[in-house]
Tab-separated table of N, CA and C in Angstrom:
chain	number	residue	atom	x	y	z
P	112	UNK	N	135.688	190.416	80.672
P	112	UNK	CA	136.119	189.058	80.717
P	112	UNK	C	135.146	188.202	81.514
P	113	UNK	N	134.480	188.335	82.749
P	113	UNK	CA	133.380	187.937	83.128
P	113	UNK	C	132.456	187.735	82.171
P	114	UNK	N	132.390	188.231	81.645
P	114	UNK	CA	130.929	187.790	80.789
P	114	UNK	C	131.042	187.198	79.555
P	115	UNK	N	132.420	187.032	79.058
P	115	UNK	CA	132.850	185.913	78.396
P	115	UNK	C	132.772	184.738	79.181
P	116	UNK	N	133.405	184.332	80.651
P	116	UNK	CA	133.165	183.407	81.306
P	116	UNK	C	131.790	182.937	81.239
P	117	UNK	N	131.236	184.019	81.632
P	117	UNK	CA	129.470	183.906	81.872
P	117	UNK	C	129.011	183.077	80.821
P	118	UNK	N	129.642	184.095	79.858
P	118	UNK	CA	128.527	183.272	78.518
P	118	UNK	C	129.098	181.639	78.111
P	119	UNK	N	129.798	181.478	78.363
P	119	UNK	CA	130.926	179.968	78.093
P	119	UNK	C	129.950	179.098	78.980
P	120	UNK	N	130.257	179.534	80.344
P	120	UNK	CA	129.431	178.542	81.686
P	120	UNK	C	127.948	178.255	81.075
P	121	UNK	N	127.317	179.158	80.567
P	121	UNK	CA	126.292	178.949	80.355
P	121	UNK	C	125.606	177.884	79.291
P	122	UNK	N	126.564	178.506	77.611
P	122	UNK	CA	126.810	177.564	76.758
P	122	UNK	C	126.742	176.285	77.083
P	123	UNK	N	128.252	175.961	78.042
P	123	UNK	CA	128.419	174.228	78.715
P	123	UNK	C	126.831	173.883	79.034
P	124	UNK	N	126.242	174.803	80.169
P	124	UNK	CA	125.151	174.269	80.955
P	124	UNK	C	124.122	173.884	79.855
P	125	UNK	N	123.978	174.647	78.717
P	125	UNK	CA	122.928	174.113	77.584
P	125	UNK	C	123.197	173.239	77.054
P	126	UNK	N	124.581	173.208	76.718
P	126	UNK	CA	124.783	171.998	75.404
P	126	UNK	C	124.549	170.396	76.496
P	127	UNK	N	124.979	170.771	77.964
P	127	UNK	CA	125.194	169.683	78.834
P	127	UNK	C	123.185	168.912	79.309
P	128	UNK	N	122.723	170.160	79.412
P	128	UNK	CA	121.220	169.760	79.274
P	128	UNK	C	120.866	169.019	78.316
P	129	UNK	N	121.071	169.386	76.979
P	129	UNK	CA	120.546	168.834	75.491
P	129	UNK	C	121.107	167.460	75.300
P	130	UNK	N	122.358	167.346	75.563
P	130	UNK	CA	122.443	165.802	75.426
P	130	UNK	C	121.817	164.987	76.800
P	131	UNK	N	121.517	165.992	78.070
P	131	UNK	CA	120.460	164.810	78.580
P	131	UNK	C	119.589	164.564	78.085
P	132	UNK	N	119.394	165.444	77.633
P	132	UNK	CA	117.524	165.334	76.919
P	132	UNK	C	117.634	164.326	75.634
P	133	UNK	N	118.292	164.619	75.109
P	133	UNK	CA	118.608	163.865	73.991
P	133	UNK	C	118.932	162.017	73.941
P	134	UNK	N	119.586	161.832	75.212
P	134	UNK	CA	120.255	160.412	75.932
P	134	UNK	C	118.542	159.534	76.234
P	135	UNK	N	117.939	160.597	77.180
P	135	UNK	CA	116.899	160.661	77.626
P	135	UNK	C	115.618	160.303	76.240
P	136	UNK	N	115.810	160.951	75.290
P	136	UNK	CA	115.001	160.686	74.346
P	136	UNK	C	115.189	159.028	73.615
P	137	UNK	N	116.298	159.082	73.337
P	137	UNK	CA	117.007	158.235	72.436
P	137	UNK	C	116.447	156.546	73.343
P	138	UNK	N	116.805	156.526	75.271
P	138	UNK	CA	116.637	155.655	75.418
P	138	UNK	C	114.619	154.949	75.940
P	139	UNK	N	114.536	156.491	75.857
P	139	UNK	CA	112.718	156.077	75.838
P	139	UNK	C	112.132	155.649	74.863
P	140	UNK	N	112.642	156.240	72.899
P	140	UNK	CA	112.313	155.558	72.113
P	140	UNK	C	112.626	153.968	71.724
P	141	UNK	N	113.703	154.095	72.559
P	141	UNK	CA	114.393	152.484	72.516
P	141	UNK	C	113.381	151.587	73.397
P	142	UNK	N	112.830	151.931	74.591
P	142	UNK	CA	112.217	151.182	75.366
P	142	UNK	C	110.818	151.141	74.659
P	143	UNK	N	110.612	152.106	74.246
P	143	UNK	CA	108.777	152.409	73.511
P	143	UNK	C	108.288	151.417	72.377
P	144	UNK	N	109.995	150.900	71.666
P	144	UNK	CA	109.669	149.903	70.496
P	144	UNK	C	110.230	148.736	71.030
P	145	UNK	N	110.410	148.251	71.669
P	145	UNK	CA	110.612	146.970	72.422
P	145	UNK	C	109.909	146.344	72.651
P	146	UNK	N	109.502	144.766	72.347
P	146	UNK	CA	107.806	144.380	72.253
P	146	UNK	C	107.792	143.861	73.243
P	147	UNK	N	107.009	143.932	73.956
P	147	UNK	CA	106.611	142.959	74.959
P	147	UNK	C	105.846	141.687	74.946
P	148	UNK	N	106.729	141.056	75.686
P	148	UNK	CA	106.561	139.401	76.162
P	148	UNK	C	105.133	138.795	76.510
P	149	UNK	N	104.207	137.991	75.843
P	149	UNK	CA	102.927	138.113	76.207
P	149	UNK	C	102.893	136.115	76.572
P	150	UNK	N	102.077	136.180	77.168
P	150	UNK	CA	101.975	134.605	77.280
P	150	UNK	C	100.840	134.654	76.899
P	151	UNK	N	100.513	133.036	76.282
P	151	UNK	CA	99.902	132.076	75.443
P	151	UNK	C	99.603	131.248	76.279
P	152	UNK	N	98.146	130.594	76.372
P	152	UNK	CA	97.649	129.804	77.420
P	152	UNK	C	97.912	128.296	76.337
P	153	UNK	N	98.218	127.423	77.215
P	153	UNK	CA	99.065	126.204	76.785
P	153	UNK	C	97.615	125.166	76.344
P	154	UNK	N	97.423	124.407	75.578
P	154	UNK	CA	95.767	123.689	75.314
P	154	UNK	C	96.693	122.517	74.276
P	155	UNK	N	96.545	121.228	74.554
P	155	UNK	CA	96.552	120.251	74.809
P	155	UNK	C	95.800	120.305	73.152
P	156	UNK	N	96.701	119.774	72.488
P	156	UNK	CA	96.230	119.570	71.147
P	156	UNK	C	95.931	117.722	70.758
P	157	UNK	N	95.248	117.195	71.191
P	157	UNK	CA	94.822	115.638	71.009
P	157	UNK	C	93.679	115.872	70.635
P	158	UNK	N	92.948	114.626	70.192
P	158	UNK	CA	91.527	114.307	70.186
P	158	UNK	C	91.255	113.481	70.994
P	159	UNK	N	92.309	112.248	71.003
P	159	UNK	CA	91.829	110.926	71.718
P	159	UNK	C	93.296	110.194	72.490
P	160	UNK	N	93.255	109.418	73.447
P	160	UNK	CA	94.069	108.994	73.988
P	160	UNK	C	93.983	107.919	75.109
P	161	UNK	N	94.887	107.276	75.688
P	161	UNK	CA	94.803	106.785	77.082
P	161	UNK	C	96.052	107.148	78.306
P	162	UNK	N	95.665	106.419	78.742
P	162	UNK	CA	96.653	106.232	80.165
P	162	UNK	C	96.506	105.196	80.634
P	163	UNK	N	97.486	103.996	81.015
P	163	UNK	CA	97.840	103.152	81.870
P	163	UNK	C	98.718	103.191	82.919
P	164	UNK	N	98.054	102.763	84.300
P	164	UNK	CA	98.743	103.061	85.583
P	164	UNK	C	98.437	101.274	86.173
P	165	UNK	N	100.170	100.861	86.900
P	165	UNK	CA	99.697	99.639	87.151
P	165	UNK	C	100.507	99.871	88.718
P	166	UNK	N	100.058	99.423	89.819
P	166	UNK	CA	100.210	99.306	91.039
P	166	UNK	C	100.456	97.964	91.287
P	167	UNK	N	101.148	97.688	92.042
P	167	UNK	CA	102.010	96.594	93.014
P	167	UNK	C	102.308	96.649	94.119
P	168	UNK	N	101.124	96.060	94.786
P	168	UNK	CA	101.436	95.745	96.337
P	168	UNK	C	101.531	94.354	97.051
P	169	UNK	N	102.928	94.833	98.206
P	169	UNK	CA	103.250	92.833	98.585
P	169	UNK	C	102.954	93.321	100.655
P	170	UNK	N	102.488	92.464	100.774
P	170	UNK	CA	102.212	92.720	102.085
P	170	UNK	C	102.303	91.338	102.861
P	171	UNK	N	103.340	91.024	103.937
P	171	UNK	CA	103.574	89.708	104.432
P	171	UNK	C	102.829	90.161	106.066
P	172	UNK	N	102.658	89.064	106.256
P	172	UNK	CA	101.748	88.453	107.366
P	172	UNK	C	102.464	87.556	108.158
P	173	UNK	N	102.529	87.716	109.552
P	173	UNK	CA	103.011	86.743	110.532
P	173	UNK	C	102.050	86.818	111.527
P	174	UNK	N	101.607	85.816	111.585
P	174	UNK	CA	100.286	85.024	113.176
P	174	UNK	C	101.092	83.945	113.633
P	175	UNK	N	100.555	84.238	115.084
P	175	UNK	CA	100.653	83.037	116.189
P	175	UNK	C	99.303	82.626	116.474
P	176	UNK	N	98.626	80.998	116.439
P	176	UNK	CA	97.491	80.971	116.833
P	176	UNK	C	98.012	79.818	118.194
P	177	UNK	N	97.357	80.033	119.089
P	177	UNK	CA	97.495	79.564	120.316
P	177	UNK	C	96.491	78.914	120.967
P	178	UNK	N	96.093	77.774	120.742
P	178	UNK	CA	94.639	77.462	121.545
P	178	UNK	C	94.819	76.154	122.116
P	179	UNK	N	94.097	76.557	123.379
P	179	UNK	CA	93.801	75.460	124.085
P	179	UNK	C	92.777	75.115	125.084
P	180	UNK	N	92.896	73.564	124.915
P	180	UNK	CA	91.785	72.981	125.305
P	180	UNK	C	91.562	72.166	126.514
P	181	UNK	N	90.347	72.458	127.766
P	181	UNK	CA	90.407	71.885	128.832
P	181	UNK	C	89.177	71.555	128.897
P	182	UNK	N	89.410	70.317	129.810
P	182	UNK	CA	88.199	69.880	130.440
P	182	UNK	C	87.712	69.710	131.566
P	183	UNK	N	86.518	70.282	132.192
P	183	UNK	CA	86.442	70.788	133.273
P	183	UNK	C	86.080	69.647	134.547
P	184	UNK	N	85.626	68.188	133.657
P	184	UNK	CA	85.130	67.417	134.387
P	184	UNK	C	85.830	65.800	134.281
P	185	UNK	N	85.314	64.763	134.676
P	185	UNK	CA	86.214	63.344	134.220
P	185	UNK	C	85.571	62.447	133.356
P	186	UNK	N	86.330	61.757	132.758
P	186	UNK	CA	85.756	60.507	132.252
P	186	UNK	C	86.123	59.294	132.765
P	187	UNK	N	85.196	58.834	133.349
P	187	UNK	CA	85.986	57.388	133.744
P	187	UNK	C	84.736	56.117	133.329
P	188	UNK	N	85.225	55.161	132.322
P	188	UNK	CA	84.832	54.162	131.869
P	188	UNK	C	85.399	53.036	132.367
P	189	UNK	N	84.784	51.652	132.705
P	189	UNK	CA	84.719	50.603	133.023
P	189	UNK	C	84.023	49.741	132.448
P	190	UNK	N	84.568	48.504	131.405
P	190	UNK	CA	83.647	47.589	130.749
P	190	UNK	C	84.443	46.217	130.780
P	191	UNK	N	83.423	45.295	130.600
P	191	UNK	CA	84.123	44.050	130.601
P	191	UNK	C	83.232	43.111	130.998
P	192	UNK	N	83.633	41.691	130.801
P	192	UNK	CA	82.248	40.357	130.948
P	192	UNK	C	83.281	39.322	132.079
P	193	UNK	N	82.578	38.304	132.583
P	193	UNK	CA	82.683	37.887	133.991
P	193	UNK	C	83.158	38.420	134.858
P	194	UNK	N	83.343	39.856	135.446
P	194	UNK	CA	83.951	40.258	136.631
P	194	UNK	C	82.874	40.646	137.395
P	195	UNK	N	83.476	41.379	138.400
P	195	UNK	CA	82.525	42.112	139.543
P	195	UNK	C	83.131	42.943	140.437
P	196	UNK	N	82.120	43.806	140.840
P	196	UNK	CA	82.821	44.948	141.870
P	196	UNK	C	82.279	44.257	143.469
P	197	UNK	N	83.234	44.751	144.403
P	197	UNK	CA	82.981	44.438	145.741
P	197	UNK	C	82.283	45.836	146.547
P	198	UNK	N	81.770	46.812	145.895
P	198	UNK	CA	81.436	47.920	146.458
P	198	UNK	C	79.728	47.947	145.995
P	199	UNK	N	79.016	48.848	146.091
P	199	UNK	CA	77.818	49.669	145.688
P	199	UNK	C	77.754	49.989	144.387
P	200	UNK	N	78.757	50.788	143.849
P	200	UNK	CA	79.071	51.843	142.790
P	200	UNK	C	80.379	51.324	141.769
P	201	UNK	N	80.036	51.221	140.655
P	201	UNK	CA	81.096	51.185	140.135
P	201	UNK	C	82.031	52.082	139.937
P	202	UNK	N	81.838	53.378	140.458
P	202	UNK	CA	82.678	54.338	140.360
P	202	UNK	C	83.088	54.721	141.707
P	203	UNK	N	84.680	55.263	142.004
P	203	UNK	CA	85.079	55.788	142.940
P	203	UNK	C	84.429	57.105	143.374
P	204	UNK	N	84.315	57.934	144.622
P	204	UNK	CA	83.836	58.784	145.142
P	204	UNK	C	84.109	60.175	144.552
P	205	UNK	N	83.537	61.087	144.190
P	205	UNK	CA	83.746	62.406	143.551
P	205	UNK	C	84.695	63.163	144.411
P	206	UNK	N	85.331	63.908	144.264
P	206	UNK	CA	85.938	64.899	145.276
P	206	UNK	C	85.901	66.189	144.489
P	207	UNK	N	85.417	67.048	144.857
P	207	UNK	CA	85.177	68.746	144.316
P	207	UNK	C	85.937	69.840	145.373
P	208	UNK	N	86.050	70.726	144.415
P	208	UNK	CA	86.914	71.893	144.934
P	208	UNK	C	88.050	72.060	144.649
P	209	UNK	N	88.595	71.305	143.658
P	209	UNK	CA	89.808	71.770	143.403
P	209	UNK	C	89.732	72.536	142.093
P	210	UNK	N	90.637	73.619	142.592
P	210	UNK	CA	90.682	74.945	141.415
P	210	UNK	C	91.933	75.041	141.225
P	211	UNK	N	91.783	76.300	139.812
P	211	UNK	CA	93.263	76.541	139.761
P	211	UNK	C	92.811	78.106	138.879
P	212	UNK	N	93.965	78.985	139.642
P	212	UNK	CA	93.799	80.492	138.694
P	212	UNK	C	95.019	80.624	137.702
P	213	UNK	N	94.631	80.850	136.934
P	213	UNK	CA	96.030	81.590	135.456
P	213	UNK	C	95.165	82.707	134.473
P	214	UNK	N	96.168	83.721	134.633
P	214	UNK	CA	95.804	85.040	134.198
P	214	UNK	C	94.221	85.888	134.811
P	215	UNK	N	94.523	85.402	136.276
P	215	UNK	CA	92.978	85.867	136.595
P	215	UNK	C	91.540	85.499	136.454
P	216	UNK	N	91.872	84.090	136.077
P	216	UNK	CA	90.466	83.070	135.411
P	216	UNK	C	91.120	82.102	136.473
P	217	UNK	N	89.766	81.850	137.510
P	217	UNK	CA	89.881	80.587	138.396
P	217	UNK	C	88.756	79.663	137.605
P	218	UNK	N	89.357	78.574	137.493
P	218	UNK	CA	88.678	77.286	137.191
P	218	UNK	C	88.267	76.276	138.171
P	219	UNK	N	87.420	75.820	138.458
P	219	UNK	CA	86.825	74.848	139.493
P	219	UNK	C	86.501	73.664	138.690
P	220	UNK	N	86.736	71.867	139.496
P	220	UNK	CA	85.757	70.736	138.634
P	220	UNK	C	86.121	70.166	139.658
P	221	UNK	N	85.554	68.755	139.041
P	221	UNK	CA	85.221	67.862	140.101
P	221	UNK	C	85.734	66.396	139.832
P	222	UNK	N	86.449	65.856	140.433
P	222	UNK	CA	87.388	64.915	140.009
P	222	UNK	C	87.081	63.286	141.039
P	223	UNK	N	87.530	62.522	140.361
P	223	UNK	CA	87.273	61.138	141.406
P	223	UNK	C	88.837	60.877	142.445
P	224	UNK	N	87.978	60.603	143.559
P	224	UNK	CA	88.891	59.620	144.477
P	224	UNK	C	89.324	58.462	144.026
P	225	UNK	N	90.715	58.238	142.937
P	225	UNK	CA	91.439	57.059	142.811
P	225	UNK	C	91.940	56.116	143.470
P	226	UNK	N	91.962	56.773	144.942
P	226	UNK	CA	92.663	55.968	145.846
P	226	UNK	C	91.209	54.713	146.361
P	227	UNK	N	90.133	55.057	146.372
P	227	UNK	CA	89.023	54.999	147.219
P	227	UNK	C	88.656	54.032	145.810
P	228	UNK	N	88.569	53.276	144.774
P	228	UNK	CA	87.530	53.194	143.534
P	228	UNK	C	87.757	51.528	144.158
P	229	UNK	N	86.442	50.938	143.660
P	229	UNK	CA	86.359	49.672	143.745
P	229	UNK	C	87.181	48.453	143.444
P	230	UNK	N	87.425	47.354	143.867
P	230	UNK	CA	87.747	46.214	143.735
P	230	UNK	C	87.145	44.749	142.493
P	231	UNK	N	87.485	45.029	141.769
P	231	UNK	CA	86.962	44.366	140.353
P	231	UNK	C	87.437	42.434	140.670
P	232	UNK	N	86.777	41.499	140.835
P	232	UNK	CA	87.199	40.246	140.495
P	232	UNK	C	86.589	39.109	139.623
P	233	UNK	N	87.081	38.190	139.293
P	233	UNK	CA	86.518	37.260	138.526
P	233	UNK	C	85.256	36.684	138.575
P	234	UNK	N	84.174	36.666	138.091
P	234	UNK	CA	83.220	35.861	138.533
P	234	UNK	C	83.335	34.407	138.167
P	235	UNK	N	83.461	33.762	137.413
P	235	UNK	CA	83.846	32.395	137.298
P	235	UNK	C	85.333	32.116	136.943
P	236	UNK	N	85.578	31.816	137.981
P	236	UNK	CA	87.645	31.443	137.968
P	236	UNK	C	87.405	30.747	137.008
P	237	UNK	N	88.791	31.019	135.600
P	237	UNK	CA	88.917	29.806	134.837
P	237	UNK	C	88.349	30.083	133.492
P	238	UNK	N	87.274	30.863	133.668
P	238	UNK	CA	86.660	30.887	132.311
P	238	UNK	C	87.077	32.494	131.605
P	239	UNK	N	86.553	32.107	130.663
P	239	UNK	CA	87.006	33.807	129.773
P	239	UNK	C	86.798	35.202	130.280
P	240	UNK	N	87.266	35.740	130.367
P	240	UNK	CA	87.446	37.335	131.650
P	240	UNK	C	87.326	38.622	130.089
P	241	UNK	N	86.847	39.625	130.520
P	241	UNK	CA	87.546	40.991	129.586
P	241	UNK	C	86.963	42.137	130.679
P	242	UNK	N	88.165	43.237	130.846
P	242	UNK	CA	87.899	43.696	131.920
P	242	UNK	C	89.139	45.303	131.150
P	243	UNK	N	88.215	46.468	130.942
P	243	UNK	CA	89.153	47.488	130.954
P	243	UNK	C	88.684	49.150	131.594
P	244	UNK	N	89.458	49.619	132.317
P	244	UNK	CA	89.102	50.794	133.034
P	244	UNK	C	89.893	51.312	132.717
P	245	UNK	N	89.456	53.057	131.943
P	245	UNK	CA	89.981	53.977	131.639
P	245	UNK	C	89.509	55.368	132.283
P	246	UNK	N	90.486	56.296	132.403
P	246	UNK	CA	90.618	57.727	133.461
P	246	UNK	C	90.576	58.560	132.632
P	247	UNK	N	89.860	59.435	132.486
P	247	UNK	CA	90.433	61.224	132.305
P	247	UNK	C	90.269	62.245	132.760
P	248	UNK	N	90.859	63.114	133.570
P	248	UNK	CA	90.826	63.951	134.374
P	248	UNK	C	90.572	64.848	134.296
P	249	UNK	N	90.386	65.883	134.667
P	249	UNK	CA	90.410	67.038	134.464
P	249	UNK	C	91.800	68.068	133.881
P	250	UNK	N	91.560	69.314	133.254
P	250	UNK	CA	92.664	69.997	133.295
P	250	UNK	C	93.156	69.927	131.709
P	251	UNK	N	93.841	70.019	130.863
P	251	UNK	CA	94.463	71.022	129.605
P	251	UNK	C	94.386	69.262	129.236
P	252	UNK	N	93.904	69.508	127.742
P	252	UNK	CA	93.297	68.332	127.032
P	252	UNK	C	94.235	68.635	125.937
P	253	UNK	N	94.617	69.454	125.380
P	253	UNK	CA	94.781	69.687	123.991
P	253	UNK	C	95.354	71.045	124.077
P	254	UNK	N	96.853	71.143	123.345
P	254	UNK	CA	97.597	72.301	122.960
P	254	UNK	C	97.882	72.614	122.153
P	255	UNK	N	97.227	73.359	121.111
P	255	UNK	CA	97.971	73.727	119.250
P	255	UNK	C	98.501	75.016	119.579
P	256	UNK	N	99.770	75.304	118.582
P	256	UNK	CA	100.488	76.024	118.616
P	256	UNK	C	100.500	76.395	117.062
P	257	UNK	N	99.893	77.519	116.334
P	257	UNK	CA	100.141	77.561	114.921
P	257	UNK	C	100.945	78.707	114.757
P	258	UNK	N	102.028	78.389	113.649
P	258	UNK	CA	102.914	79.593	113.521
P	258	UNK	C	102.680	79.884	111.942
P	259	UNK	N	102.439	80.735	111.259
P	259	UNK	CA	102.491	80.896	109.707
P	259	UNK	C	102.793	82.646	109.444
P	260	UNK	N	103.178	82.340	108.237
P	260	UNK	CA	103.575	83.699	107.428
P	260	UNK	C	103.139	83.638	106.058
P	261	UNK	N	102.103	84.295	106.001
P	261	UNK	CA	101.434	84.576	104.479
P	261	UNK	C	101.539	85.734	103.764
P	262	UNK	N	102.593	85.838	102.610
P	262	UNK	CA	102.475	86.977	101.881
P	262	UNK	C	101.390	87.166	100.958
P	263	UNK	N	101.285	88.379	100.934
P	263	UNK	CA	99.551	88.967	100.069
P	263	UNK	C	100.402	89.786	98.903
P	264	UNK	N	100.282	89.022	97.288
P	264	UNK	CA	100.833	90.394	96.697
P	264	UNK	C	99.179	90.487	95.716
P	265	UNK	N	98.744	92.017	95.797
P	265	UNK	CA	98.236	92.852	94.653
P	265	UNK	C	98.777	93.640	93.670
P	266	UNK	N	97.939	93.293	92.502
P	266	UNK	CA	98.409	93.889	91.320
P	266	UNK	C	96.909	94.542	90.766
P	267	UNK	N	97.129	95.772	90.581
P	267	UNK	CA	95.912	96.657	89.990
P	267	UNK	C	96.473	97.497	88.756
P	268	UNK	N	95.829	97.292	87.646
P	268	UNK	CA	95.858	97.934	86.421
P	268	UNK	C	94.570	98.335	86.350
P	269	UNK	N	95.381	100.044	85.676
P	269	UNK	CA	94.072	101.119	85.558
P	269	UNK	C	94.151	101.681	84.350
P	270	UNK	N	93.270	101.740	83.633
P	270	UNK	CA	93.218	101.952	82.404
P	270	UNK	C	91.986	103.356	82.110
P	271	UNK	N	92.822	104.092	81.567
P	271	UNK	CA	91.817	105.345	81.248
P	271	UNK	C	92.067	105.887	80.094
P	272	UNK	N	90.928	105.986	79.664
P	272	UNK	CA	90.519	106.478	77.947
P	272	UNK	C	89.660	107.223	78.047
P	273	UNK	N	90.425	108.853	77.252
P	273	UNK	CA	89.944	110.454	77.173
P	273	UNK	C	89.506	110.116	75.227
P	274	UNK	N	89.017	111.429	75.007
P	274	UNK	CA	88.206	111.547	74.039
P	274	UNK	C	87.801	113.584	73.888
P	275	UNK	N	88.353	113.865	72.963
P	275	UNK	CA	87.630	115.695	72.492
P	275	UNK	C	86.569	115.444	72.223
């Protein structure tokens, strides 16, 4: 009776081999005819063509312009027919040294004694006189203040033409 067993166990173990082999066969021929996936390099079938590319740019602008204007010295004019001065000079006495600093810039000029300036009178009482004296001093003449905002727009079109 053993060796009926024997021979049975054994049987199983063959017939159980053969259909591996067989499973084994069946799915290698399956994989062996299976085609494989190949890639194709991609090429641009045209002869001739273009391209248009158009760009748009806006760009705004804000300035402050600030300038100003001084003068470092005086003007003083005196004109006119029958008068006269009671002094030497028709002009009052200079006085220098007066300065002034802002932002680290000292300025120096030289300015007249107003208090001190001559005595102007008629030379013939009665008859026709013209007589005018004008000052300008030293110090900030002129202040502009400019404020503006300028927008900038660009427009660029690009045009490109290929050819095989």
């Amino acid at each position: 009776m053993t060796s009926l067993i024997t021979w049975q166990h054994n049987n199983i173990l063959k017939c159980t081999t053969m259909k591996k082999r067989l499973a084994m066969v069946v799915v290698v021929s399956a994989l062996a005819n299976v085609q494989t996936a190949m890639s194709v390099p991609v090429v641009p079938n045209f002869t001739q063509g273009s391209m248009t590319s158009t760009t748009e740019t806006t760009s705004t602008v804000t300035e402050t312009i600030n300038s100003m204007s001084y003068d470092t010295g005086y003007q003083y004019v005196i004109t006119g027919t029958n008068i006269e001065h009671d002094g030497s000079s028709i002009s009052p006495p200079s006085t220098t040294g007066n300065s002034n600093t802002l932002n680290g810039v000292t300025s120096t000029w030289t300015d007249l004694d107003l208090n001190n300036k001559p005595n102007f009178t008629i030379t013939t009482p009665g008859a026709a006189f013209q007589f005018t004296e004008s000052f300008s001093g030293p110090g900030l003449k002129n202040h502009t203040v400019i404020q503006r905002t300028t927008e900038i727009q660009s427009v660029t079109n690009t045009t490109s033409v290929f050819s095989n």
